[in-house]
């Protein structure tokens, strides 16, 4: 029951930010650390880090990103661009009266953190990205087309494009099963199903829950998604090509914010031929785009902040402790 007691100490509020209501969970006092979850997660994905950072003198704030949990969920996919998402975060920083924050992101949260660092480096003291590196924008190809060329129509990104399709497929399962299929997945390739099969049908449901998470914790996620649905989260994918159009002014831009990138060696696409994360990191391209970068590879899968919670918490703390209090970059 330890995690339930820990969660009961977390403070919750809904904040009017950037025109919508955003739910945040927070704990601790000190420098602000903003924790950005991925798909399909919630603030609760950071339950271990919230507690750890609060114990070590930081103000940990984990929002339900727009479309998720107890935050507002606009219906239109065009309300989920990187500009909307970064705008939400700037509004949260302003609400807390903080000029700068440390930012930690996983999966889509990493993507949003990269764009926050790109658009507003003045507001980010340091950034920790889990799993998803900063990829250069192609000057010629939209991302969905690029992914289709690489991985075919059966990739998750392609399957998630059509409004309602993935929602209908997910609805064939109870919410707990959907959570297990995603959060517990051990897929090391790009996420794609065989031809003619929906991704959710292809993903296996582990018969045994691994030691790093409990059935009760998975049920917390499931119950929230049962309330809020999956359309908001899926809209992030449906805005990917629009993001590409909107990011044209930043073509060729570098990320100047001090950054630590952490990936699991069994994450999706980590070892994928020439296009995987490992090859990208080792090629030197990543470092050329993010000059102030350190890279850490640890043993683990995609949801590494939950799977290897203590190790990730320590990696975050060791990074943010390098910055003197109240020092601006």
mmCIF file of C-alpha atoms in Angstrom:
data_model
loop_
_atom_site.group_PDB
_atom_site.id
_atom_site.type_symbol
_atom_site.label_atom_id
_atom_site.label_comp_id
_atom_site.label_asym_id
_atom_site.label_seq_id
_atom_site.Cartn_x
_atom_site.Cartn_y
_atom_site.Cartn_z
ATOM 1 C CA UNK A 1 0.000 0.000 0.000
ATOM 2 C CA UNK A 2 3.056 2.259 0.087
ATOM 3 C CA UNK A 3 2.287 3.878 -3.270
ATOM 4 C CA UNK A 4 -1.281 4.712 -2.175
ATOM 5 C CA UNK A 5 -0.033 6.502 0.937
ATOM 6 C CA UNK A 6 2.521 8.331 -1.194
ATOM 7 C CA UNK A 7 -0.150 9.399 -3.679
ATOM 8 C CA UNK A 8 -2.424 10.595 -0.870
ATOM 9 C CA UNK A 9 0.234 13.175 0.084
ATOM 10 C CA UNK A 10 0.234 14.598 -3.425
ATOM 11 C CA UNK A 11 -1.682 17.850 -3.864
ATOM 12 C CA UNK A 12 -4.072 18.161 -6.810
ATOM 13 C CA UNK A 13 -5.453 21.243 -8.509
ATOM 14 C CA UNK A 14 -6.935 22.296 -11.817
ATOM 15 C CA UNK A 15 -5.387 25.389 -13.332
ATOM 16 C CA UNK A 16 -6.859 27.592 -16.067
ATOM 17 C CA UNK A 17 -3.949 27.694 -18.483
ATOM 18 C CA UNK A 18 -3.821 28.627 -22.158
ATOM 19 C CA UNK A 19 -7.610 28.602 -22.445
ATOM 20 C CA UNK A 20 -8.194 25.129 -20.970
ATOM 21 C CA UNK A 21 -8.289 23.545 -17.517
ATOM 22 C CA UNK A 22 -5.189 21.496 -16.739
ATOM 23 C CA UNK A 23 -5.016 19.104 -13.814
ATOM 24 C CA UNK A 24 -1.679 18.961 -12.009
ATOM 25 C CA UNK A 25 -0.343 16.775 -9.233
ATOM 26 C CA UNK A 26 2.385 18.349 -7.126
ATOM 27 C CA UNK A 27 4.510 17.737 -4.077
ATOM 28 C CA UNK A 28 7.460 19.389 -2.361
ATOM 29 C CA UNK A 29 8.996 22.854 -2.271
ATOM 30 C CA UNK A 30 12.057 24.247 -4.013
ATOM 31 C CA UNK A 31 13.050 24.577 -7.662
ATOM 32 C CA UNK A 32 10.294 23.517 -10.021
ATOM 33 C CA UNK A 33 10.619 20.213 -11.895
ATOM 34 C CA UNK A 34 7.959 19.732 -14.559
ATOM 35 C CA UNK A 35 7.253 16.058 -15.369
ATOM 36 C CA UNK A 36 5.648 15.338 -18.747
ATOM 37 C CA UNK A 37 4.102 11.904 -19.338
ATOM 38 C CA UNK A 38 3.695 10.005 -22.599
ATOM 39 C CA UNK A 39 1.091 7.877 -24.393
ATOM 40 C CA UNK A 40 -0.990 6.352 -22.862
ATOM 41 C CA UNK A 41 -0.126 7.614 -19.390
ATOM 42 C CA UNK A 42 -1.136 10.241 -16.821
ATOM 43 C CA UNK A 43 0.528 12.335 -14.121
ATOM 44 C CA UNK A 44 0.516 9.065 -12.150
ATOM 45 C CA UNK A 45 3.282 7.643 -14.353
ATOM 46 C CA UNK A 46 5.648 9.897 -12.354
ATOM 47 C CA UNK A 47 4.415 8.766 -8.911
ATOM 48 C CA UNK A 48 7.889 7.499 -7.917
ATOM 49 C CA UNK A 49 9.749 10.567 -9.194
ATOM 50 C CA UNK A 50 7.272 12.993 -7.576
ATOM 51 C CA UNK A 51 7.997 11.488 -4.182
ATOM 52 C CA UNK A 52 11.750 11.214 -4.729
ATOM 53 C CA UNK A 53 12.184 14.783 -6.002
ATOM 54 C CA UNK A 54 10.029 16.211 -3.195
ATOM 55 C CA UNK A 55 12.191 14.372 -0.636
ATOM 56 C CA UNK A 56 15.307 15.914 -2.199
ATOM 57 C CA UNK A 57 14.222 19.546 -2.068
ATOM 58 C CA UNK A 58 12.338 20.078 -5.325
ATOM 59 C CA UNK A 59 8.815 21.118 -6.256
ATOM 60 C CA UNK A 60 7.645 18.270 -8.495
ATOM 61 C CA UNK A 61 4.713 19.137 -10.756
ATOM 62 C CA UNK A 62 3.182 16.496 -13.054
ATOM 63 C CA UNK A 63 0.275 17.619 -15.239
ATOM 64 C CA UNK A 64 -2.214 15.476 -17.027
ATOM 65 C CA UNK A 65 -1.344 16.794 -20.490
ATOM 66 C CA UNK A 66 -4.228 18.200 -22.539
ATOM 67 C CA UNK A 67 -6.513 15.397 -23.659
ATOM 68 C CA UNK A 68 -5.615 13.195 -20.694
ATOM 69 C CA UNK A 69 -7.095 12.345 -17.314
ATOM 70 C CA UNK A 70 -8.639 15.266 -15.456
ATOM 71 C CA UNK A 71 -7.431 17.924 -17.915
ATOM 72 C CA UNK A 72 -9.644 19.284 -20.680
ATOM 73 C CA UNK A 73 -9.766 17.292 -23.892
ATOM 74 C CA UNK A 74 -10.547 19.400 -26.979
ATOM 75 C CA UNK A 75 -12.193 17.299 -29.698
ATOM 76 C CA UNK A 76 -10.391 18.753 -32.727
ATOM 77 C CA UNK A 77 -6.957 17.240 -33.564
ATOM 78 C CA UNK A 78 -5.773 20.693 -34.639
ATOM 79 C CA UNK A 79 -5.882 21.708 -30.942
ATOM 80 C CA UNK A 80 -2.974 19.340 -30.199
ATOM 81 C CA UNK A 81 -0.077 20.967 -32.048
ATOM 82 C CA UNK A 82 3.317 21.495 -30.455
ATOM 83 C CA UNK A 83 2.387 25.187 -30.119
ATOM 84 C CA UNK A 84 -0.711 24.380 -28.063
ATOM 85 C CA UNK A 85 1.220 21.934 -25.867
ATOM 86 C CA UNK A 86 4.177 24.247 -25.282
ATOM 87 C CA UNK A 87 1.696 27.063 -24.640
ATOM 88 C CA UNK A 88 0.106 24.954 -21.893
ATOM 89 C CA UNK A 89 3.490 24.529 -20.205
ATOM 90 C CA UNK A 90 4.393 28.221 -20.410
ATOM 91 C CA UNK A 91 1.020 28.996 -18.798
ATOM 92 C CA UNK A 92 1.781 26.507 -16.003
ATOM 93 C CA UNK A 93 5.211 28.060 -15.365
ATOM 94 C CA UNK A 94 3.562 31.485 -15.220
ATOM 95 C CA UNK A 95 0.905 30.169 -12.833
ATOM 96 C CA UNK A 96 3.617 28.946 -10.454
ATOM 97 C CA UNK A 97 5.517 32.228 -10.841
ATOM 98 C CA UNK A 98 8.634 30.497 -12.143
ATOM 99 C CA UNK A 99 10.825 32.061 -14.803
ATOM 100 C CA UNK A 100 12.645 28.770 -15.318
ATOM 101 C CA UNK A 101 12.042 25.120 -14.551
ATOM 102 C CA UNK A 102 13.738 21.793 -14.959
ATOM 103 C CA UNK A 103 11.758 19.682 -17.411
ATOM 104 C CA UNK A 104 11.592 15.885 -17.633
ATOM 105 C CA UNK A 105 9.670 14.162 -20.422
ATOM 106 C CA UNK A 106 8.969 10.619 -21.550
ATOM 107 C CA UNK A 107 7.643 9.513 -24.959
ATOM 108 C CA UNK A 108 5.307 12.317 -26.163
ATOM 109 C CA UNK A 109 6.361 14.253 -23.061
ATOM 110 C CA UNK A 110 9.930 14.181 -24.410
ATOM 111 C CA UNK A 111 8.707 15.487 -27.733
ATOM 112 C CA UNK A 112 6.903 18.357 -26.005
ATOM 113 C CA UNK A 113 9.983 19.042 -23.861
ATOM 114 C CA UNK A 114 12.148 19.269 -26.998
ATOM 115 C CA UNK A 115 9.761 21.828 -28.481
ATOM 116 C CA UNK A 116 9.562 23.799 -25.238
ATOM 117 C CA UNK A 117 13.387 23.891 -25.272
ATOM 118 C CA UNK A 118 13.363 24.903 -28.940
ATOM 119 C CA UNK A 119 10.759 27.674 -28.649
ATOM 120 C CA UNK A 120 11.518 29.012 -25.163
ATOM 121 C CA UNK A 121 15.032 28.081 -24.018
ATOM 122 C CA UNK A 122 14.811 31.039 -21.617
ATOM 123 C CA UNK A 123 12.246 29.089 -19.556
ATOM 124 C CA UNK A 124 14.126 25.763 -19.298
ATOM 125 C CA UNK A 125 16.994 25.392 -16.833
ATOM 126 C CA UNK A 126 17.755 21.837 -17.922
ATOM 127 C CA UNK A 127 15.918 19.081 -19.763
ATOM 128 C CA UNK A 128 15.873 15.308 -19.252
ATOM 129 C CA UNK A 129 14.407 13.381 -22.211
ATOM 130 C CA UNK A 130 13.486 9.722 -21.843
ATOM 131 C CA UNK A 131 13.349 7.456 -24.869
ATOM 132 C CA UNK A 132 12.689 9.954 -27.663
ATOM 133 C CA UNK A 133 15.638 11.913 -29.067
ATOM 134 C CA UNK A 134 15.352 15.208 -30.944
ATOM 135 C CA UNK A 135 15.047 14.403 -34.631
ATOM 136 C CA UNK A 136 15.717 17.010 -37.292
ATOM 137 C CA UNK A 137 12.694 18.167 -39.281
ATOM 138 C CA UNK A 138 12.769 16.862 -42.824
ATOM 139 C CA UNK A 139 12.669 19.805 -45.231
ATOM 140 C CA UNK A 140 10.701 17.740 -47.765
ATOM 141 C CA UNK A 141 8.663 14.910 -46.183
ATOM 142 C CA UNK A 142 5.838 15.016 -43.666
ATOM 143 C CA UNK A 143 6.344 12.618 -40.744
ATOM 144 C CA UNK A 144 3.390 10.301 -41.393
ATOM 145 C CA UNK A 145 4.544 9.806 -44.992
ATOM 146 C CA UNK A 146 8.115 9.175 -43.798
ATOM 147 C CA UNK A 147 6.946 6.591 -41.251
ATOM 148 C CA UNK A 148 4.688 4.948 -43.847
ATOM 149 C CA UNK A 149 7.632 4.658 -46.246
ATOM 150 C CA UNK A 150 9.820 3.109 -43.545
ATOM 151 C CA UNK A 151 7.367 0.894 -41.674
ATOM 152 C CA UNK A 152 4.254 0.611 -43.840
ATOM 153 C CA UNK A 153 0.585 1.320 -43.203
ATOM 154 C CA UNK A 154 0.564 -1.012 -40.206
ATOM 155 C CA UNK A 155 2.666 1.232 -37.958
ATOM 156 C CA UNK A 156 0.917 2.673 -34.909
ATOM 157 C CA UNK A 157 1.383 6.220 -36.223
ATOM 158 C CA UNK A 158 -0.448 5.368 -39.461
ATOM 159 C CA UNK A 159 -3.182 3.368 -37.722
ATOM 160 C CA UNK A 160 -3.817 6.221 -35.304
ATOM 161 C CA UNK A 161 -4.378 8.844 -38.049
ATOM 162 C CA UNK A 162 -7.997 8.122 -38.954
ATOM 163 C CA UNK A 163 -10.384 9.607 -36.353
ATOM 164 C CA UNK A 164 -12.286 6.866 -34.560
ATOM 165 C CA UNK A 165 -10.373 3.886 -35.962
ATOM 166 C CA UNK A 166 -8.095 3.166 -33.009
ATOM 167 C CA UNK A 167 -10.843 4.128 -30.546
ATOM 168 C CA UNK A 168 -13.118 1.451 -32.049
ATOM 169 C CA UNK A 169 -10.316 -1.127 -31.983
ATOM 170 C CA UNK A 170 -9.403 -0.331 -28.365
ATOM 171 C CA UNK A 171 -13.082 -0.620 -27.373
ATOM 172 C CA UNK A 172 -13.009 -4.359 -28.052
ATOM 173 C CA UNK A 173 -11.033 -4.689 -24.796
ATOM 174 C CA UNK A 174 -11.605 -3.525 -21.247
ATOM 175 C CA UNK A 175 -9.500 -0.539 -20.202
ATOM 176 C CA UNK A 176 -7.239 -2.532 -17.897
ATOM 177 C CA UNK A 177 -6.305 -4.852 -20.769
ATOM 178 C CA UNK A 178 -5.507 -1.868 -23.025
ATOM 179 C CA UNK A 179 -3.239 -0.456 -20.315
ATOM 180 C CA UNK A 180 -1.467 -3.792 -19.907
ATOM 181 C CA UNK A 181 -0.962 -4.138 -23.666
ATOM 182 C CA UNK A 182 0.796 -0.754 -23.855
ATOM 183 C CA UNK A 183 2.498 -0.118 -20.509
ATOM 184 C CA UNK A 184 3.809 -3.680 -20.153
ATOM 185 C CA UNK A 185 4.868 -4.165 -23.769
ATOM 186 C CA UNK A 186 8.351 -5.458 -24.457
ATOM 187 C CA UNK A 187 8.363 -4.763 -28.212
ATOM 188 C CA UNK A 188 11.837 -3.770 -29.418
ATOM 189 C CA UNK A 189 10.914 -3.091 -33.067
ATOM 190 C CA UNK A 190 8.934 -0.164 -34.373
ATOM 191 C CA UNK A 191 5.342 -0.507 -33.184
ATOM 192 C CA UNK A 192 3.494 -2.138 -36.091
ATOM 193 C CA UNK A 193 1.076 -5.025 -36.619
ATOM 194 C CA UNK A 194 0.913 -7.599 -39.426
ATOM 195 C CA UNK A 195 -1.135 -6.597 -42.513
ATOM 196 C CA UNK A 196 -4.892 -6.584 -41.946
ATOM 197 C CA UNK A 197 -4.553 -6.567 -38.162
ATOM 198 C CA UNK A 198 -5.197 -3.734 -35.725
ATOM 199 C CA UNK A 199 -2.247 -2.899 -33.484
ATOM 200 C CA UNK A 200 -4.216 -3.415 -30.270
ATOM 201 C CA UNK A 201 -5.073 -6.977 -31.400
ATOM 202 C CA UNK A 202 -1.421 -7.658 -32.177
ATOM 203 C CA UNK A 203 -0.080 -6.455 -28.812
ATOM 204 C CA UNK A 204 0.041 -9.288 -26.297
ATOM 205 C CA UNK A 205 -1.488 -9.148 -22.838
ATOM 206 C CA UNK A 206 1.066 -10.412 -20.295
ATOM 207 C CA UNK A 207 -0.432 -13.103 -18.082
ATOM 208 C CA UNK A 208 1.772 -12.020 -15.174
ATOM 209 C CA UNK A 209 2.229 -8.411 -14.095
ATOM 210 C CA UNK A 210 5.962 -7.632 -13.693
ATOM 211 C CA UNK A 211 7.386 -6.807 -10.268
ATOM 212 C CA UNK A 212 7.829 -3.084 -11.016
ATOM 213 C CA UNK A 213 4.088 -2.365 -11.195
ATOM 214 C CA UNK A 214 0.962 -3.706 -9.508
ATOM 215 C CA UNK A 215 -2.465 -4.608 -10.806
ATOM 216 C CA UNK A 216 -3.768 -1.838 -8.565
ATOM 217 C CA UNK A 217 -1.507 0.759 -10.208
ATOM 218 C CA UNK A 218 -2.525 -0.372 -13.689
ATOM 219 C CA UNK A 219 -6.158 -0.106 -12.579
ATOM 220 C CA UNK A 220 -5.568 3.539 -11.609
ATOM 221 C CA UNK A 221 -4.632 4.269 -15.239
ATOM 222 C CA UNK A 222 -7.506 2.162 -16.590
ATOM 223 C CA UNK A 223 -10.145 3.903 -14.460
ATOM 224 C CA UNK A 224 -9.019 7.359 -15.615
ATOM 225 C CA UNK A 225 -8.988 6.378 -19.287
ATOM 226 C CA UNK A 226 -12.455 4.901 -18.859
ATOM 227 C CA UNK A 227 -13.587 8.402 -17.790
ATOM 228 C CA UNK A 228 -11.690 10.419 -20.403
ATOM 229 C CA UNK A 229 -11.343 8.064 -23.387
ATOM 230 C CA UNK A 230 -8.538 7.844 -25.927
ATOM 231 C CA UNK A 231 -9.449 10.497 -28.506
ATOM 232 C CA UNK A 232 -7.424 13.280 -26.831
ATOM 233 C CA UNK A 233 -4.276 11.142 -26.582
ATOM 234 C CA UNK A 234 -4.674 9.868 -30.156
ATOM 235 C CA UNK A 235 -5.079 13.448 -31.402
ATOM 236 C CA UNK A 236 -1.356 13.995 -30.698
ATOM 237 C CA UNK A 237 -0.649 11.579 -33.557
ATOM 238 C CA UNK A 238 -3.318 13.170 -35.745
ATOM 239 C CA UNK A 239 -1.599 16.561 -35.429
ATOM 240 C CA UNK A 240 1.857 15.275 -36.474
ATOM 241 C CA UNK A 241 1.701 16.458 -40.080
ATOM 242 C CA UNK A 242 0.275 19.819 -39.002
ATOM 243 C CA UNK A 243 3.197 20.129 -36.563
ATOM 244 C CA UNK A 244 5.565 19.594 -39.485
ATOM 245 C CA UNK A 245 3.981 22.527 -41.303
ATOM 246 C CA UNK A 246 4.091 24.761 -38.233
ATOM 247 C CA UNK A 247 7.735 23.903 -37.478
ATOM 248 C CA UNK A 248 9.037 25.178 -40.825
ATOM 249 C CA UNK A 249 10.410 28.423 -39.310
ATOM 250 C CA UNK A 250 12.673 26.358 -37.026
ATOM 251 C CA UNK A 251 14.163 24.320 -39.868
ATOM 252 C CA UNK A 252 17.779 23.525 -38.966
ATOM 253 C CA UNK A 253 17.533 24.951 -35.439
ATOM 254 C CA UNK A 254 19.585 23.524 -32.613
ATOM 255 C CA UNK A 255 18.510 22.868 -29.020
ATOM 256 C CA UNK A 256 20.777 24.958 -26.789
ATOM 257 C CA UNK A 257 19.312 23.918 -23.422
ATOM 258 C CA UNK A 258 21.531 21.606 -21.288
ATOM 259 C CA UNK A 259 20.060 18.157 -21.848
ATOM 260 C CA UNK A 260 20.377 14.620 -20.562
ATOM 261 C CA UNK A 261 18.971 11.886 -22.784
ATOM 262 C CA UNK A 262 18.196 8.523 -21.210
ATOM 263 C CA UNK A 263 17.086 5.475 -23.175
ATOM 264 C CA UNK A 264 16.389 1.864 -22.367
ATOM 265 C CA UNK A 265 18.459 -0.600 -24.384
ATOM 266 C CA UNK A 266 15.285 -2.635 -25.026
ATOM 267 C CA UNK A 267 13.110 0.309 -26.022
ATOM 268 C CA UNK A 268 11.222 0.229 -29.308
ATOM 269 C CA UNK A 269 13.532 0.918 -32.227
ATOM 270 C CA UNK A 270 16.603 1.284 -30.018
ATOM 271 C CA UNK A 271 18.597 -1.214 -32.072
ATOM 272 C CA UNK A 272 16.610 -0.830 -35.291
ATOM 273 C CA UNK A 273 19.071 -1.171 -38.207
ATOM 274 C CA UNK A 274 20.297 2.234 -39.403
ATOM 275 C CA UNK A 275 17.215 4.151 -38.264
ATOM 276 C CA UNK A 276 17.219 3.194 -34.581
ATOM 277 C CA UNK A 277 17.925 5.352 -31.547
ATOM 278 C CA UNK A 278 21.334 3.735 -30.917
ATOM 279 C CA UNK A 279 22.521 4.406 -34.487
ATOM 280 C CA UNK A 280 21.178 7.978 -34.349
ATOM 281 C CA UNK A 281 22.931 8.716 -31.056
ATOM 282 C CA UNK A 282 26.215 7.152 -32.218
ATOM 283 C CA UNK A 283 26.170 8.887 -35.617
ATOM 284 C CA UNK A 284 26.909 12.273 -34.052
ATOM 285 C CA UNK A 285 23.828 13.872 -35.648
ATOM 286 C CA UNK A 286 22.001 14.035 -32.322
ATOM 287 C CA UNK A 287 24.949 15.765 -30.622
ATOM 288 C CA UNK A 288 25.232 18.244 -33.500
ATOM 289 C CA UNK A 289 21.562 19.210 -33.008
ATOM 290 C CA UNK A 290 21.788 19.279 -29.194
ATOM 291 C CA UNK A 291 25.351 20.475 -28.461
ATOM 292 C CA UNK A 292 24.944 20.546 -24.653
ATOM 293 C CA UNK A 293 24.047 16.856 -24.416
ATOM 294 C CA UNK A 294 24.853 13.880 -22.260
ATOM 295 C CA UNK A 295 23.538 10.402 -23.094
ATOM 296 C CA UNK A 296 22.837 7.556 -20.681
ATOM 297 C CA UNK A 297 21.731 4.087 -21.810
ATOM 298 C CA UNK A 298 20.291 1.805 -19.156
ATOM 299 C CA UNK A 299 18.750 -1.660 -19.117
ATOM 300 C CA UNK A 300 15.031 -1.333 -19.715
ATOM 301 C CA UNK A 301 12.060 -0.926 -22.038
ATOM 302 C CA UNK A 302 9.906 2.032 -23.101
ATOM 303 C CA UNK A 303 8.197 3.072 -19.858
ATOM 304 C CA UNK A 304 11.530 3.178 -18.119
ATOM 305 C CA UNK A 305 10.585 5.782 -15.478
ATOM 306 C CA UNK A 306 8.097 3.236 -14.124
ATOM 307 C CA UNK A 307 10.094 0.065 -14.811
ATOM 308 C CA UNK A 308 13.383 1.378 -13.386
ATOM 309 C CA UNK A 309 11.910 4.081 -11.162
ATOM 310 C CA UNK A 310 14.737 4.397 -8.636
ATOM 311 C CA UNK A 311 17.466 4.464 -11.277
ATOM 312 C CA UNK A 312 15.662 7.098 -13.349
ATOM 313 C CA UNK A 313 14.949 9.203 -10.257
ATOM 314 C CA UNK A 314 18.662 9.157 -9.387
ATOM 315 C CA UNK A 315 19.644 10.027 -12.976
ATOM 316 C CA UNK A 316 17.274 13.020 -12.929
ATOM 317 C CA UNK A 317 18.569 14.228 -9.573
ATOM 318 C CA UNK A 318 22.243 13.861 -10.509
ATOM 319 C CA UNK A 319 21.589 16.038 -13.579
ATOM 320 C CA UNK A 320 19.544 18.820 -11.998
ATOM 321 C CA UNK A 321 21.895 19.050 -9.000
ATOM 322 C CA UNK A 322 24.611 20.328 -11.360
ATOM 323 C CA UNK A 323 22.786 23.648 -11.596
ATOM 324 C CA UNK A 324 23.284 26.123 -8.748
ATOM 325 C CA UNK A 325 20.052 27.326 -7.112
ATOM 326 C CA UNK A 326 18.389 30.293 -8.858
ATOM 327 C CA UNK A 327 21.048 30.381 -11.553
ATOM 328 C CA UNK A 328 19.702 31.258 -14.983
ATOM 329 C CA UNK A 329 21.326 29.848 -18.096
#
